[in-house]
CSV table of C-alpha atoms in Angstrom, one decimal:
chain,number,residue,atom,x,y,z
A,8,MET,CA,-76.2,96.9,79.5
A,9,ALA,CA,-76.6,93.9,81.8
A,10,THR,CA,-77.1,94.5,85.5
A,11,LEU,CA,-76.6,92.2,88.5
A,12,MET,CA,-79.7,90.1,89.0
A,13,ASN,CA,-81.0,88.9,92.3
A,14,GLN,CA,-81.1,85.2,92.9
A,15,ASP,CA,-84.8,84.8,91.8
A,16,GLU,CA,-84.2,86.8,88.6
A,17,PHE,CA,-81.0,84.9,87.9
A,18,ARG,CA,-82.6,81.5,88.4
A,19,THR,CA,-85.5,82.4,86.1
A,20,ALA,CA,-83.0,83.5,83.4
A,21,LEU,CA,-81.0,80.2,83.8
A,22,GLU,CA,-84.2,78.1,83.5
A,23,LEU,CA,-85.3,80.0,80.3
A,24,ALA,CA,-81.8,79.6,78.8
A,25,ILE,CA,-82.3,75.8,79.1
A,26,LYS,CA,-86.0,75.6,78.3
A,27,GLY,CA,-85.7,77.2,74.9
A,28,ASN,CA,-83.3,74.5,73.8
A,29,SER,CA,-84.6,71.4,75.7
A,30,ALA,CA,-83.6,68.0,74.4
A,31,ASN,CA,-87.2,66.9,75.0
A,32,LYS,CA,-88.0,68.6,71.7
A,33,ALA,CA,-85.5,66.7,69.7
A,34,PRO,CA,-87.0,64.1,67.3
A,35,PHE,CA,-85.3,61.1,68.9
A,36,SER,CA,-86.8,62.1,72.3
A,37,VAL,CA,-90.2,62.5,70.7
A,38,ALA,CA,-89.9,59.1,69.0
A,39,TRP,CA,-88.9,57.5,72.3
A,40,ALA,CA,-91.6,59.1,74.4
A,41,THR,CA,-94.3,58.1,71.9
A,42,GLY,CA,-93.2,54.5,71.6
A,43,LYS,CA,-92.0,54.6,68.0
A,44,LEU,CA,-88.4,53.5,68.6
A,45,SER,CA,-87.3,49.9,68.3
A,46,ARG,CA,-85.0,48.2,70.8
A,47,ALA,CA,-82.3,48.4,68.2
A,48,HIS,CA,-82.6,52.2,68.1
A,49,MET,CA,-82.3,52.3,71.9
A,50,ALA,CA,-79.2,50.1,71.7
A,51,ARG,CA,-77.6,52.7,69.4
A,52,TRP,CA,-78.6,55.4,72.0
A,53,ALA,CA,-76.9,53.4,74.7
A,54,GLU,CA,-73.7,53.0,72.6
A,55,ASN,CA,-73.5,56.7,72.3
A,56,HIS,CA,-74.8,57.8,75.7
A,57,TYR,CA,-72.1,55.8,77.4
A,58,HIS,CA,-69.4,58.0,76.0
A,59,TYR,CA,-71.2,61.2,77.0
A,60,VAL,CA,-72.1,60.2,80.6
A,61,GLY,CA,-69.4,57.6,81.2
A,62,PRO,CA,-66.7,60.3,81.9
A,63,PHE,CA,-69.1,62.5,83.9
A,64,ALA,CA,-67.1,61.9,87.1
A,65,ASP,CA,-64.0,62.8,85.2
A,66,TYR,CA,-65.5,66.1,84.1
A,67,LEU,CA,-66.5,66.9,87.7
A,68,ALA,CA,-63.0,65.9,89.0
A,69,TYR,CA,-61.4,68.6,86.8
A,70,VAL,CA,-63.9,71.2,88.2
A,71,TYR,CA,-63.3,70.0,91.8
A,72,ALA,CA,-59.6,70.4,91.4
A,73,ARG,CA,-60.0,74.0,90.4
A,74,MET,CA,-62.8,75.0,92.8
A,75,PRO,CA,-61.6,77.5,95.4
A,76,ASP,CA,-60.9,75.7,98.7
A,77,ASN,CA,-63.2,78.1,100.6
A,78,PHE,CA,-66.2,77.0,98.5
A,79,THR,CA,-66.6,74.0,100.8
A,80,GLU,CA,-70.2,73.1,99.9
A,81,ALA,CA,-69.5,73.2,96.2
A,82,LYS,CA,-66.5,70.9,96.6
A,83,ASP,CA,-68.5,68.6,98.8
A,84,PHE,CA,-71.2,68.4,96.2
A,85,LEU,CA,-68.8,67.6,93.4
A,86,LEU,CA,-67.1,64.9,95.4
A,87,ALA,CA,-70.4,63.3,96.4
A,88,ASN,CA,-71.6,63.4,92.8
A,89,MET,CA,-68.4,61.7,91.7
A,90,TYR,CA,-68.9,59.1,94.4
A,91,GLU,CA,-72.4,58.3,93.3
A,92,GLU,CA,-71.3,57.9,89.7
A,93,GLU,CA,-68.5,55.6,90.3
A,94,ILE,CA,-68.7,53.9,93.8
A,95,GLY,CA,-72.0,54.4,95.6
A,96,GLY,CA,-74.1,51.3,94.9
A,97,ASP,CA,-74.0,50.1,91.3
A,98,ARG,CA,-71.8,52.2,89.0
A,99,HIS,CA,-74.1,54.2,86.8
A,100,THR,CA,-72.3,53.0,83.6
A,101,ASP,CA,-73.0,49.4,84.6
A,102,LEU,CA,-76.7,50.2,84.9
A,103,LEU,CA,-76.5,51.7,81.4
A,104,ILE,CA,-74.8,48.7,80.0
A,105,ARG,CA,-77.4,46.4,81.6
A,106,PHE,CA,-80.1,48.4,79.7
A,107,ALA,CA,-78.0,48.2,76.5
A,108,GLU,CA,-77.7,44.5,76.8
A,109,ALA,CA,-81.5,44.2,77.2
A,110,CYS,CA,-81.8,46.1,74.0
A,111,GLY,CA,-79.7,43.6,72.1
A,112,THR,CA,-76.2,45.1,72.1
A,113,THR,CA,-73.1,44.1,74.0
A,114,ARG,CA,-70.8,45.6,76.7
A,115,GLU,CA,-68.0,45.4,74.1
A,116,ARG,CA,-69.9,47.5,71.6
A,117,VAL,CA,-71.1,50.0,74.2
A,118,GLU,CA,-67.5,50.5,75.6
A,119,SER,CA,-65.9,50.9,72.1
A,120,PRO,CA,-65.6,54.5,71.1
A,121,ASP,CA,-65.8,53.3,67.4
A,122,ASN,CA,-69.6,53.0,67.9
A,123,MET,CA,-70.3,56.6,68.8
A,124,SER,CA,-71.3,59.3,66.3
A,125,PRO,CA,-69.2,62.4,65.6
A,126,THR,CA,-71.8,64.5,67.4
A,127,THR,CA,-71.4,62.4,70.5
A,128,ARG,CA,-67.6,62.9,70.3
A,129,ALA,CA,-68.3,66.7,70.0
A,130,LEU,CA,-70.5,66.7,73.2
A,131,GLN,CA,-67.9,64.7,75.1
A,132,SER,CA,-65.1,67.0,74.0
A,133,TRP,CA,-67.2,70.1,74.9
A,134,CYS,CA,-67.7,68.7,78.4
A,135,TYR,CA,-64.0,68.1,78.9
A,136,CYS,CA,-63.2,71.6,77.6
A,137,VAL,CA,-65.7,73.2,79.9
A,138,ALA,CA,-64.4,71.2,82.9
A,139,MET,CA,-60.8,72.0,82.2
A,140,ARG,CA,-60.9,75.6,81.0
A,141,GLU,CA,-63.9,77.5,82.3
A,142,ASP,CA,-64.2,79.3,85.7
A,143,PRO,CA,-65.3,76.4,88.0
A,144,ILE,CA,-68.6,78.1,88.8
A,145,VAL,CA,-69.3,78.6,85.1
A,146,ALA,CA,-68.4,74.9,84.6
A,147,VAL,CA,-71.0,73.9,87.2
A,148,ALA,CA,-73.5,76.0,85.3
A,149,GLY,CA,-72.7,74.3,82.0
A,150,LEU,CA,-72.3,70.7,83.2
A,151,VAL,CA,-74.7,70.4,86.1
A,152,VAL,CA,-77.4,73.1,85.4
A,153,GLY,CA,-77.2,73.1,81.6
A,154,LEU,CA,-76.9,69.4,81.1
A,155,GLU,CA,-77.6,67.3,84.2
A,156,SER,CA,-80.6,69.2,85.5
A,157,GLN,CA,-82.5,68.4,82.2
A,158,VAL,CA,-82.4,64.6,82.8
A,159,PRO,CA,-85.4,64.1,85.1
A,160,SER,CA,-87.7,65.9,82.6
A,161,ILE,CA,-86.4,63.8,79.8
A,162,TYR,CA,-86.5,60.4,81.6
A,163,ARG,CA,-89.9,61.0,83.1
A,164,LYS,CA,-91.3,60.9,79.5
A,165,GLN,CA,-89.1,57.9,78.5
A,166,SER,CA,-89.1,55.6,81.6
A,167,PRO,CA,-92.8,54.6,81.9
A,168,ILE,CA,-93.0,53.5,78.2
A,169,LEU,CA,-90.0,51.2,78.6
A,170,LYS,CA,-92.0,49.0,80.9
A,171,ASP,CA,-95.5,49.6,79.6
A,172,LYS,CA,-94.8,49.2,75.9
A,173,TYR,CA,-91.5,47.5,75.5
A,174,GLY,CA,-91.6,45.1,78.5
A,175,PHE,CA,-88.3,46.0,80.2
A,176,THR,CA,-88.0,44.9,83.7
A,177,ASP,CA,-87.4,47.2,86.7
A,178,GLU,CA,-83.9,46.0,86.8
A,179,GLU,CA,-83.2,46.6,83.2
A,180,ALA,CA,-84.7,50.1,83.4
A,181,GLU,CA,-83.0,51.0,86.7
A,182,PHE,CA,-80.7,53.5,85.0
A,183,PHE,CA,-83.6,55.8,84.2
A,184,ASP,CA,-85.4,55.5,87.5
A,185,LEU,CA,-82.2,56.2,89.4
A,186,HIS,CA,-81.4,59.3,87.4
A,187,ILE,CA,-84.9,60.8,87.7
A,188,VAL,CA,-84.3,61.0,91.4
A,189,SER,CA,-80.5,61.6,91.6
A,190,ASP,CA,-80.2,64.2,88.9
A,191,GLU,CA,-83.1,66.2,90.3
A,192,ILE,CA,-81.1,66.5,93.5
A,193,HIS,CA,-77.9,67.2,91.6
A,194,GLY,CA,-79.5,69.7,89.4
A,195,GLU,CA,-81.0,71.6,92.3
A,196,ARG,CA,-77.7,71.7,94.2
A,197,GLY,CA,-76.0,72.9,91.0
A,198,TYR,CA,-78.5,75.7,90.8
A,199,GLN,CA,-77.8,76.7,94.4
A,200,ILE,CA,-74.0,76.8,93.8
A,201,VAL,CA,-74.3,78.9,90.8
A,202,LEU,CA,-76.9,81.3,92.4
A,203,GLU,CA,-74.6,81.8,95.4
A,204,HIS,CA,-71.2,82.2,93.7
A,205,ALA,CA,-72.0,83.8,90.4
A,206,ASN,CA,-72.1,87.2,92.2
A,207,THR,CA,-70.9,89.6,89.5
A,208,VAL,CA,-72.5,90.7,86.3
A,209,GLU,CA,-69.7,89.1,84.3
A,210,LEU,CA,-70.1,85.7,86.0
A,211,GLN,CA,-73.9,85.7,85.7
A,212,GLN,CA,-73.7,86.4,82.0
A,213,LYS,CA,-71.1,83.7,81.5
A,214,CYS,CA,-73.2,81.2,83.3
A,215,LEU,CA,-76.3,82.1,81.3
A,216,HIS,CA,-74.3,81.8,78.0
A,217,ILE,CA,-72.8,78.4,78.9
A,218,CYS,CA,-76.2,77.0,80.0
A,219,GLU,CA,-77.7,78.0,76.7
A,220,ILE,CA,-74.7,76.4,74.8
A,221,GLY,CA,-74.9,73.2,77.0
A,222,ALA,CA,-78.6,72.8,76.3
A,223,LYS,CA,-78.0,73.3,72.6
A,224,MET,CA,-75.2,70.8,72.6
A,225,ARG,CA,-77.5,68.2,74.2
A,226,TYR,CA,-80.3,69.0,71.7
A,227,LEU,CA,-77.9,68.6,68.8
A,228,TYR,CA,-76.5,65.3,70.2
A,229,THR,CA,-80.0,64.0,70.6
A,230,THR,CA,-81.1,65.2,67.1
A,231,ALA,CA,-78.0,63.5,65.6
A,232,LEU,CA,-79.2,60.2,67.0
A,233,TYR,CA,-82.4,60.5,65.0
A,234,ASN,CA,-80.5,61.6,61.9
A,235,ASP,CA,-77.9,58.8,62.2
A,236,TYR,CA,-80.1,55.9,63.2
A,237,VAL,CA,-83.8,56.6,62.8
A,238,LYS,CA,-84.8,59.0,60.0
A,239,ASP,CA,-84.9,56.3,57.3
A,240,GLU,CA,-87.5,54.4,59.3
A,241,ILE,CA,-89.6,57.2,61.0
A,242,SER,CA,-90.3,60.4,59.3
A,243,LEU,CA,-90.4,63.8,61.0
A,244,GLU,CA,-94.0,64.1,59.7
A,245,GLU,CA,-94.9,61.0,61.6
A,246,LEU,CA,-93.3,62.3,64.8
A,247,GLU,CA,-95.0,65.7,64.5
A,248,MET,CA,-98.4,63.8,64.3
A,249,ALA,CA,-97.4,61.8,67.4
A,250,ALA,CA,-96.2,64.8,69.4
């Protein structure tokens, strides 16, 4: 039977739930990090990624609306995160579209939901479902810890090669550099909210479970990008050699 963990034990358990299902291991991520993708492949990524991250402020808004009023720091974090996504400086989706256009696609294609895969639709729907239906602390665990906290480790492998191999400018690749910094901060604050407020055995177990599911959802989404757009040009055997 599960017992209540202290914060150090709980954090380790959360990290392990994500680590075992990291999107870094997905073939599309490996192909990107080893410089095997074309700009056309990255354009397809952008056309999908927009529909996952584009509504992120909306996901957080649903969680914010249901967060207990006395959880002041949690509400402040969610509000600040929404502000950064939509208002603070350049909108994050505009930076993503700038990268997409540098890859050869258009704003119209990126914004059209007709250009995302069924798996991307599933990830987007899962995020909305978690935001609207789960306990708000569990939702923070799933969306911020399970998904958002992974971003820096993924982009640290992908960002340097964009400039070194593909010749993207700093401006064209700004989306990635920004999220390496911002999502590291967001992920850590998400951890702190979950560690503080998941203070029962039931809540801790729900947070662990949803972190694992969230990590698997991102892994499946990233793997689907390989299956849908890359597998006929780059084999798994070639990627295993590269990795």
